[in-house]
Tab-separated table of C-alpha atoms in Angstrom:
chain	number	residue	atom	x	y	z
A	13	UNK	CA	0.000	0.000	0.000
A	14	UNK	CA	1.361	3.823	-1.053
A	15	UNK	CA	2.735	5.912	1.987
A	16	UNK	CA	1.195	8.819	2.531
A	17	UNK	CA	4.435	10.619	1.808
A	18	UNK	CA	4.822	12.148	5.161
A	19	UNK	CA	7.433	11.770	7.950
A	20	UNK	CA	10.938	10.588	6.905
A	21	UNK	CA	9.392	9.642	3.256
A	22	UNK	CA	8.726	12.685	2.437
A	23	UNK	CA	11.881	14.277	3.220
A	24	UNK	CA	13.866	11.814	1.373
A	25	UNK	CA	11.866	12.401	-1.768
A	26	UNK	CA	12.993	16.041	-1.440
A	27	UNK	CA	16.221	14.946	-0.620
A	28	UNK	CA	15.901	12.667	-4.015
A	29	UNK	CA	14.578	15.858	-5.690
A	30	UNK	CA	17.320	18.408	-4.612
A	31	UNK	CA	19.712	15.930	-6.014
A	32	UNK	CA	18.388	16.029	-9.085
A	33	UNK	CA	17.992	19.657	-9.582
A	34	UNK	CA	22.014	19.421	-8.972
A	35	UNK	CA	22.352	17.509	-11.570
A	36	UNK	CA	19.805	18.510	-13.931
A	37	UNK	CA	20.389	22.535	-13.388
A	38	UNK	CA	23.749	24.289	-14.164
A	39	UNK	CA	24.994	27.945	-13.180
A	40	UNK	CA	24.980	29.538	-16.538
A	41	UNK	CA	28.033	30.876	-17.783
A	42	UNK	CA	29.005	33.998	-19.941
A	43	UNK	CA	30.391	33.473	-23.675
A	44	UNK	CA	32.477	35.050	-25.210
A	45	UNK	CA	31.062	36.023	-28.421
A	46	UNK	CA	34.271	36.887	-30.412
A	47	UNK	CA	34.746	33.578	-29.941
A	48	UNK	CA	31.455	31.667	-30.788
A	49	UNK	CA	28.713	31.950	-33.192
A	50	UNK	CA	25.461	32.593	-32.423
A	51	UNK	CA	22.762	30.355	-33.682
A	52	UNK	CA	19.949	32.281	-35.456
A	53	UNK	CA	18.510	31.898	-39.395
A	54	UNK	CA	17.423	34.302	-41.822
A	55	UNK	CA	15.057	36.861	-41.599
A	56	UNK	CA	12.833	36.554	-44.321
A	57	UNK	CA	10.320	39.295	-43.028
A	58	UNK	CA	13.824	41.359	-44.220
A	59	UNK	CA	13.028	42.485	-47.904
A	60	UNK	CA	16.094	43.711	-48.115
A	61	UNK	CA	17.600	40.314	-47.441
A	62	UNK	CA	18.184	39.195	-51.021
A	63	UNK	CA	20.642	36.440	-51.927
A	64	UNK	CA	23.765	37.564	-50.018
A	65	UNK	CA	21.876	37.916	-46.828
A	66	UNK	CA	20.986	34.514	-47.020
A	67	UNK	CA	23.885	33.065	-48.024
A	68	UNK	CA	25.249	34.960	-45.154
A	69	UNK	CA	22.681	33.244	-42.925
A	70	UNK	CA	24.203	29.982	-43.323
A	71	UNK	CA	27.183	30.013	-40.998
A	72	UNK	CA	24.448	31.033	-37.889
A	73	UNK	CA	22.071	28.381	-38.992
A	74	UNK	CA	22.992	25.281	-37.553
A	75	UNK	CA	24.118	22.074	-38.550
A	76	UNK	CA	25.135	21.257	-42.314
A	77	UNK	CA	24.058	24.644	-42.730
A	78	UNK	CA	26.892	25.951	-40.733
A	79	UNK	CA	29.144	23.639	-42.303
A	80	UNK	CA	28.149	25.247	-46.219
A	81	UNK	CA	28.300	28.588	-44.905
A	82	UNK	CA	32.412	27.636	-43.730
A	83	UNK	CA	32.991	25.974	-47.306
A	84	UNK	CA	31.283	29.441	-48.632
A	85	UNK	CA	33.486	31.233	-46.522
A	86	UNK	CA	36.693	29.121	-47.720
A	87	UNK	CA	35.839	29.229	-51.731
A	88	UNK	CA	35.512	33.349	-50.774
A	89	UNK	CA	39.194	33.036	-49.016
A	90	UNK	CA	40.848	31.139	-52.440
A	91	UNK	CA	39.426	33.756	-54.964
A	92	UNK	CA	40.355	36.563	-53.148
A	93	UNK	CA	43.873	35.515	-51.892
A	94	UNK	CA	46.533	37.098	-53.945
A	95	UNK	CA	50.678	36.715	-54.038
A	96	UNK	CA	50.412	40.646	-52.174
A	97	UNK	CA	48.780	39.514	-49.344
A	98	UNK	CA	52.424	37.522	-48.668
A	99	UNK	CA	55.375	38.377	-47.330
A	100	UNK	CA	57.979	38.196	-50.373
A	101	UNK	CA	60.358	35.206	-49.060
A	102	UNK	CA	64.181	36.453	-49.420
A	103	UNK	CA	64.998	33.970	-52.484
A	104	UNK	CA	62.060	35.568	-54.142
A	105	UNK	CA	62.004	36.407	-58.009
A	106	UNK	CA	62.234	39.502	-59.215
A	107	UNK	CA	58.796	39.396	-60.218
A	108	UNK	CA	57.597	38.798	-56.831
A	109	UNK	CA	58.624	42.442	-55.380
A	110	UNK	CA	56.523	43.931	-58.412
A	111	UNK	CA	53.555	45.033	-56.881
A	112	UNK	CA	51.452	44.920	-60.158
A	113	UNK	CA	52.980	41.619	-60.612
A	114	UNK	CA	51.842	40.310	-57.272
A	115	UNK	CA	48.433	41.672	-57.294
A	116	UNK	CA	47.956	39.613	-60.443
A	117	UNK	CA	48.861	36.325	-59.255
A	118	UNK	CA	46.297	34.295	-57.719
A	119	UNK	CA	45.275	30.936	-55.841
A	120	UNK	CA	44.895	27.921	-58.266
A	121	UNK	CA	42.099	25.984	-57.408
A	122	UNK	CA	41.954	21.995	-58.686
A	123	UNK	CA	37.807	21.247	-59.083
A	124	UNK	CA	37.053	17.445	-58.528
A	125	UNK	CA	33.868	15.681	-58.942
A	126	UNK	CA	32.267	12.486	-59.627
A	127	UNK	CA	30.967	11.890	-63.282
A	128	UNK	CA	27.124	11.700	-61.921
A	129	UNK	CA	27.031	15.542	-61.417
A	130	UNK	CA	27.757	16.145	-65.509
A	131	UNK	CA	24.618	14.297	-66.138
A	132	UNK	CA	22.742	16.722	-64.253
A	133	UNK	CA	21.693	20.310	-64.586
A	134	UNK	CA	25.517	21.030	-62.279
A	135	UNK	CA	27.075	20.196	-65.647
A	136	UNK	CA	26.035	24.118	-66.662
A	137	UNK	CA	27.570	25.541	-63.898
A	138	UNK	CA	30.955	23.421	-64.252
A	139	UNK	CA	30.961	25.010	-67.304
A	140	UNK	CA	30.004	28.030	-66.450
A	141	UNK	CA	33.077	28.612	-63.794
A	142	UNK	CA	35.237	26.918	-66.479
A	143	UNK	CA	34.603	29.032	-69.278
A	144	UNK	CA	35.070	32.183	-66.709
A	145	UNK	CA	38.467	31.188	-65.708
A	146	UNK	CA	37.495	30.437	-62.100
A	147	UNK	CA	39.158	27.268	-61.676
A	148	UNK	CA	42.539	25.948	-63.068
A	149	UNK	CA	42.698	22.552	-63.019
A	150	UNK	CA	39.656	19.962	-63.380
A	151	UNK	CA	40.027	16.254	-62.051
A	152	UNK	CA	37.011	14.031	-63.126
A	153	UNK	CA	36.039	10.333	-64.732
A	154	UNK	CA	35.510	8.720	-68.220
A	155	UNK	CA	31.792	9.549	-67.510
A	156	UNK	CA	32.179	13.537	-67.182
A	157	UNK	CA	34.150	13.226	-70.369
A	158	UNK	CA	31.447	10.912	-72.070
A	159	UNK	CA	28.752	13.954	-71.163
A	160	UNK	CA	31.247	16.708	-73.262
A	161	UNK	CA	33.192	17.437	-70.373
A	162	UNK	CA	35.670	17.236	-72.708
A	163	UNK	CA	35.058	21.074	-74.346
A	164	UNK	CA	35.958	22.685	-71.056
A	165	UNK	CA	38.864	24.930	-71.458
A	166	UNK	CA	40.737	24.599	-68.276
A	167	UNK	CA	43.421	21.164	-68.046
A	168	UNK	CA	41.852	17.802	-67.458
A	169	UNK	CA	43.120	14.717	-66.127
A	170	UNK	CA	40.930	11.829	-66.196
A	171	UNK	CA	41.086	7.892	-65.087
A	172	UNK	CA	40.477	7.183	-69.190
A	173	UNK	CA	39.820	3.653	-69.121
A	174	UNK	CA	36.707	4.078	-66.527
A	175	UNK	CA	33.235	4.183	-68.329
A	176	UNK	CA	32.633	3.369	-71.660
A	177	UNK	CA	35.739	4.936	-73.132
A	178	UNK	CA	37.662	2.153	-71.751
A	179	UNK	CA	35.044	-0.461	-73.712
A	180	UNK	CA	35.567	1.677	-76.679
A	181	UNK	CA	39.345	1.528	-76.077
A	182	UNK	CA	39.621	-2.357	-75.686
A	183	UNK	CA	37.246	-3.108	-78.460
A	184	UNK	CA	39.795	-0.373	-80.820
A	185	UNK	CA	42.861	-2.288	-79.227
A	186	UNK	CA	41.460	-5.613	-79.955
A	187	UNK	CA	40.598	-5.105	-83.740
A	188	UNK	CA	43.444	-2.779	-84.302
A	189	UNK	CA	46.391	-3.163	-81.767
A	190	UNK	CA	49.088	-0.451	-81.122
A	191	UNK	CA	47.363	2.347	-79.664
A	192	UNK	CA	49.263	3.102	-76.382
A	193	UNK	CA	48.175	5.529	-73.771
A	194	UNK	CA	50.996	6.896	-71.644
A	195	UNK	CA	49.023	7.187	-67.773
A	196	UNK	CA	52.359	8.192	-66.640
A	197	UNK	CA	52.837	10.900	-68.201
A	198	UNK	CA	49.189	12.401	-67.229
A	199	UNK	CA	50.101	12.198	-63.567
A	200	UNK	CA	53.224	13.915	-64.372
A	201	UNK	CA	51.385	16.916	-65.865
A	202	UNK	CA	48.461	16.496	-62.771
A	203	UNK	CA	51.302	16.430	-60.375
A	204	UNK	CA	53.123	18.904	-61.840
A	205	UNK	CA	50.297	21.367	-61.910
A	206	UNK	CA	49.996	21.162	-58.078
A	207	UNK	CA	54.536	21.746	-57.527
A	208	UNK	CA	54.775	24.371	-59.850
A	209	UNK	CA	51.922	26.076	-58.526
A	210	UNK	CA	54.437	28.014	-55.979
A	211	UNK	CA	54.379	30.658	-55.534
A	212	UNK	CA	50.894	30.634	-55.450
A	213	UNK	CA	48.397	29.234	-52.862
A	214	UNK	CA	46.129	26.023	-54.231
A	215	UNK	CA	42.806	25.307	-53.210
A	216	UNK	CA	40.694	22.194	-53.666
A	217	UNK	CA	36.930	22.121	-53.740
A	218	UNK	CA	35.769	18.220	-54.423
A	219	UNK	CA	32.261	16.848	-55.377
A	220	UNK	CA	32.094	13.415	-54.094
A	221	UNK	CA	34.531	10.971	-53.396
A	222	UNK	CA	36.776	8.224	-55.383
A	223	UNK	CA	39.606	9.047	-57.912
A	224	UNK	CA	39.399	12.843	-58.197
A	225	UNK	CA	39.489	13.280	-54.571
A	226	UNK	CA	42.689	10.957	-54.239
A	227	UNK	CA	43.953	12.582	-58.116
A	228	UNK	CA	43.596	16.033	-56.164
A	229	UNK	CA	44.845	15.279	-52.782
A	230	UNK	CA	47.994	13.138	-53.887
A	231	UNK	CA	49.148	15.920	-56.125
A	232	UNK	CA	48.977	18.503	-53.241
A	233	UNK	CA	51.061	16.446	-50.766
A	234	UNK	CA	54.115	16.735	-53.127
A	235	UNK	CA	53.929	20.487	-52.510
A	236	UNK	CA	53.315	20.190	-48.907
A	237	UNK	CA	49.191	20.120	-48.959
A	238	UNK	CA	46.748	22.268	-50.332
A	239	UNK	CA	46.251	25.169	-48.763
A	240	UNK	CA	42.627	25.621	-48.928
A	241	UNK	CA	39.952	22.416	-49.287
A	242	UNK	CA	36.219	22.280	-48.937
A	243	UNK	CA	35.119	18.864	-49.106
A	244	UNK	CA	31.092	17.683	-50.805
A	245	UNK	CA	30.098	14.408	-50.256
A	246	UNK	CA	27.999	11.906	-48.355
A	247	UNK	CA	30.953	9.239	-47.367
A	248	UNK	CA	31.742	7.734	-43.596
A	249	UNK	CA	35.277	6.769	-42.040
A	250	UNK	CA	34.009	4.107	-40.661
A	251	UNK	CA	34.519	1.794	-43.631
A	252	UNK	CA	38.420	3.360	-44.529
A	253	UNK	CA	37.734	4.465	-47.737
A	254	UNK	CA	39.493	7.344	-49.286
A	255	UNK	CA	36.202	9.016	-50.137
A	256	UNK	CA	35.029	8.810	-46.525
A	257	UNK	CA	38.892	9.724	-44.942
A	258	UNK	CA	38.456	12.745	-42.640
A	259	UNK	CA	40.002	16.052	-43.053
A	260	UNK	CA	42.615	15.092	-40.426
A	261	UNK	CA	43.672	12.715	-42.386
A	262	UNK	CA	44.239	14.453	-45.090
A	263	UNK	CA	46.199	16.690	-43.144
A	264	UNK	CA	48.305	13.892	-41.713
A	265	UNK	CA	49.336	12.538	-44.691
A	266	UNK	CA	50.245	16.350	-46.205
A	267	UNK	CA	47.656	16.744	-48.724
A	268	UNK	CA	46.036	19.505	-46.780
A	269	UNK	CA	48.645	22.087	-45.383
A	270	UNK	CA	48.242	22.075	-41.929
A	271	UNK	CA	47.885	25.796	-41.310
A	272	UNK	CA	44.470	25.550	-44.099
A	273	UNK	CA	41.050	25.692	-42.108
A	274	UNK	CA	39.607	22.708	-44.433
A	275	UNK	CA	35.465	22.340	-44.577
A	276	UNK	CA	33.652	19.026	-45.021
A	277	UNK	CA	29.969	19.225	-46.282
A	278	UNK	CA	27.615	16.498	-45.594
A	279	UNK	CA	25.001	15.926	-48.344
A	280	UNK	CA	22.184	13.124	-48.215
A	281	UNK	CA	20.370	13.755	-51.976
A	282	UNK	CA	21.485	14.261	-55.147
A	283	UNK	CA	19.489	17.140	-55.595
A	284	UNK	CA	21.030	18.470	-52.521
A	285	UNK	CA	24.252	17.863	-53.486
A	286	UNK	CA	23.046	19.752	-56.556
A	287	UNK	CA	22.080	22.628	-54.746
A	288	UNK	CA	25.193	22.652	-52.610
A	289	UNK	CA	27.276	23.137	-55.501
A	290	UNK	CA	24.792	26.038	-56.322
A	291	UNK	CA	25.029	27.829	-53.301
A	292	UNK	CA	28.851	27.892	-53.896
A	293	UNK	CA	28.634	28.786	-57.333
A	294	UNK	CA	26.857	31.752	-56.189
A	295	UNK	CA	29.600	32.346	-53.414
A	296	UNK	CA	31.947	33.148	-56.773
A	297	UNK	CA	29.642	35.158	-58.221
């Protein structure tokens, strides 16, 4: 039968209750806010919030939203770095203690991605940055080539053999052997990009996982890591796949200078992946 919670019953339960409250219930403490962002969306009763506000928004949003607003913030930091903005080392060129000269030079940025985004609408806007000199170096598959990846004006270094150009290839070989293609001497010119990109800064924003990611990263460790990186894709660690590796790892191995501030972006969708890309595209615009 229940007590009628009085006498020593009752005191214990406030006892019980006190001790909970200790637990439960925390003196609040004062943040710095220099320090630490605080959490809050856009205002959309703002007319005059308009696309920058919100893309603005993202880093106080929360969650993968923070984490696109950081990669907007990065993209930002490679197109407007310039060789000025460093201090000219003393076994400098010439060149480098021209001020016009300096101001001229830029970050190269290496643009990865998986052959799925060329069959989509993100195809337009590959093209788009291409054809408006806003990346240097493009790292992709047999299937972004397959989709006219191919016309794109800036350098491209592709696993040939993957996709239905390899098919092609063997059938060719097959009926009509000779027809050699020297894979060493594309990562030469892919590795090369990345070591005589000094003096200049590189940056590497990658869609996805699998050979351009590694293509990218590898490259960059021979000049002692990229020194920006913004990351777009949907792979674990837990498995120890390269797609999935961490940005620490990427840093431990060199790939990723270890003074960068690297983002990673976790997408679920296609079509959010998609729009990912989109929101960046509009962070070079």
């Amino acid at each position: 039968m229940a007590g009628d919670g009085g006498g020593d019953g009752g005191e214990r339960n406030t006892d019980a209750l006190e001790g909970v409250r200790a637990i439960l219930f925390k003196p609040s403490e004062s943040l710095d806010e220099s320090l630490s962002t605080r959490i809050a969306g856009a205002n959309f009763n703002d007319a005059g919030l308009g696309l920058a506000g919100l893309l603005g928004s993202l880093a106080s949003t929360g969650f993968q939203a923070s984490h696109l607003g950081d990669a907007i913030d990065v993209v930002n930091q490679m197109l407007d770095w310039r060789l000025s903005h460093e201090k000219p080392s003393e076994d400098c060129d010439e060149a480098e203690l021209d001020p016009k000269h300096t101001e001229s030079v830029k970050c190269k940025i290496f643009l990865g991605f998986t052959s799925n985004l060329v069959s989509s609408g993100i195809r337009d806007v590959i093209r788009f940055l291409v054809q408006h000199h806003m990346v240097d170096v493009i790292v992709t598959t047999a299937g972004g080539i397959e989709e006219d990846l191919i016309k794109c004006l800036a350098p491209t270094y592709r696993a040939l053999t993957d996709g239905s150009i390899g098919d092609m290839l063997f059938c060719h070989a097959v009926r009509n052997p000779g027809l050699i293609i020297d894979i060493v001497q594309d990562v030469r010119l892919m590795n090369g990009e990345a070591i005589n990109a000094t003096p200049r800064k590189t940056g590497a924003i990658i869609l996805g996982g699998g050979l351009p990611k590694h293509h990218i990263c590898n490259a960059n460790m021979l000049r002692n890591g990229a020194d920006y990186a913004v990351y777009i894709n949907t792979a674990q660690e837990f498995d120890g796949s390269d797609s999935g590796a961490h940005l620490d790892e990427a840093v431990s191995w060199g790939k990723i200078n270890g003074s960068a501030k690297p983002v990673k972006v976790y997408v679920y969708t296609p079509s959010l992946g998609s729009d990912a890309f989109s929101v960046l595209w509009f962070a070079y615009c």
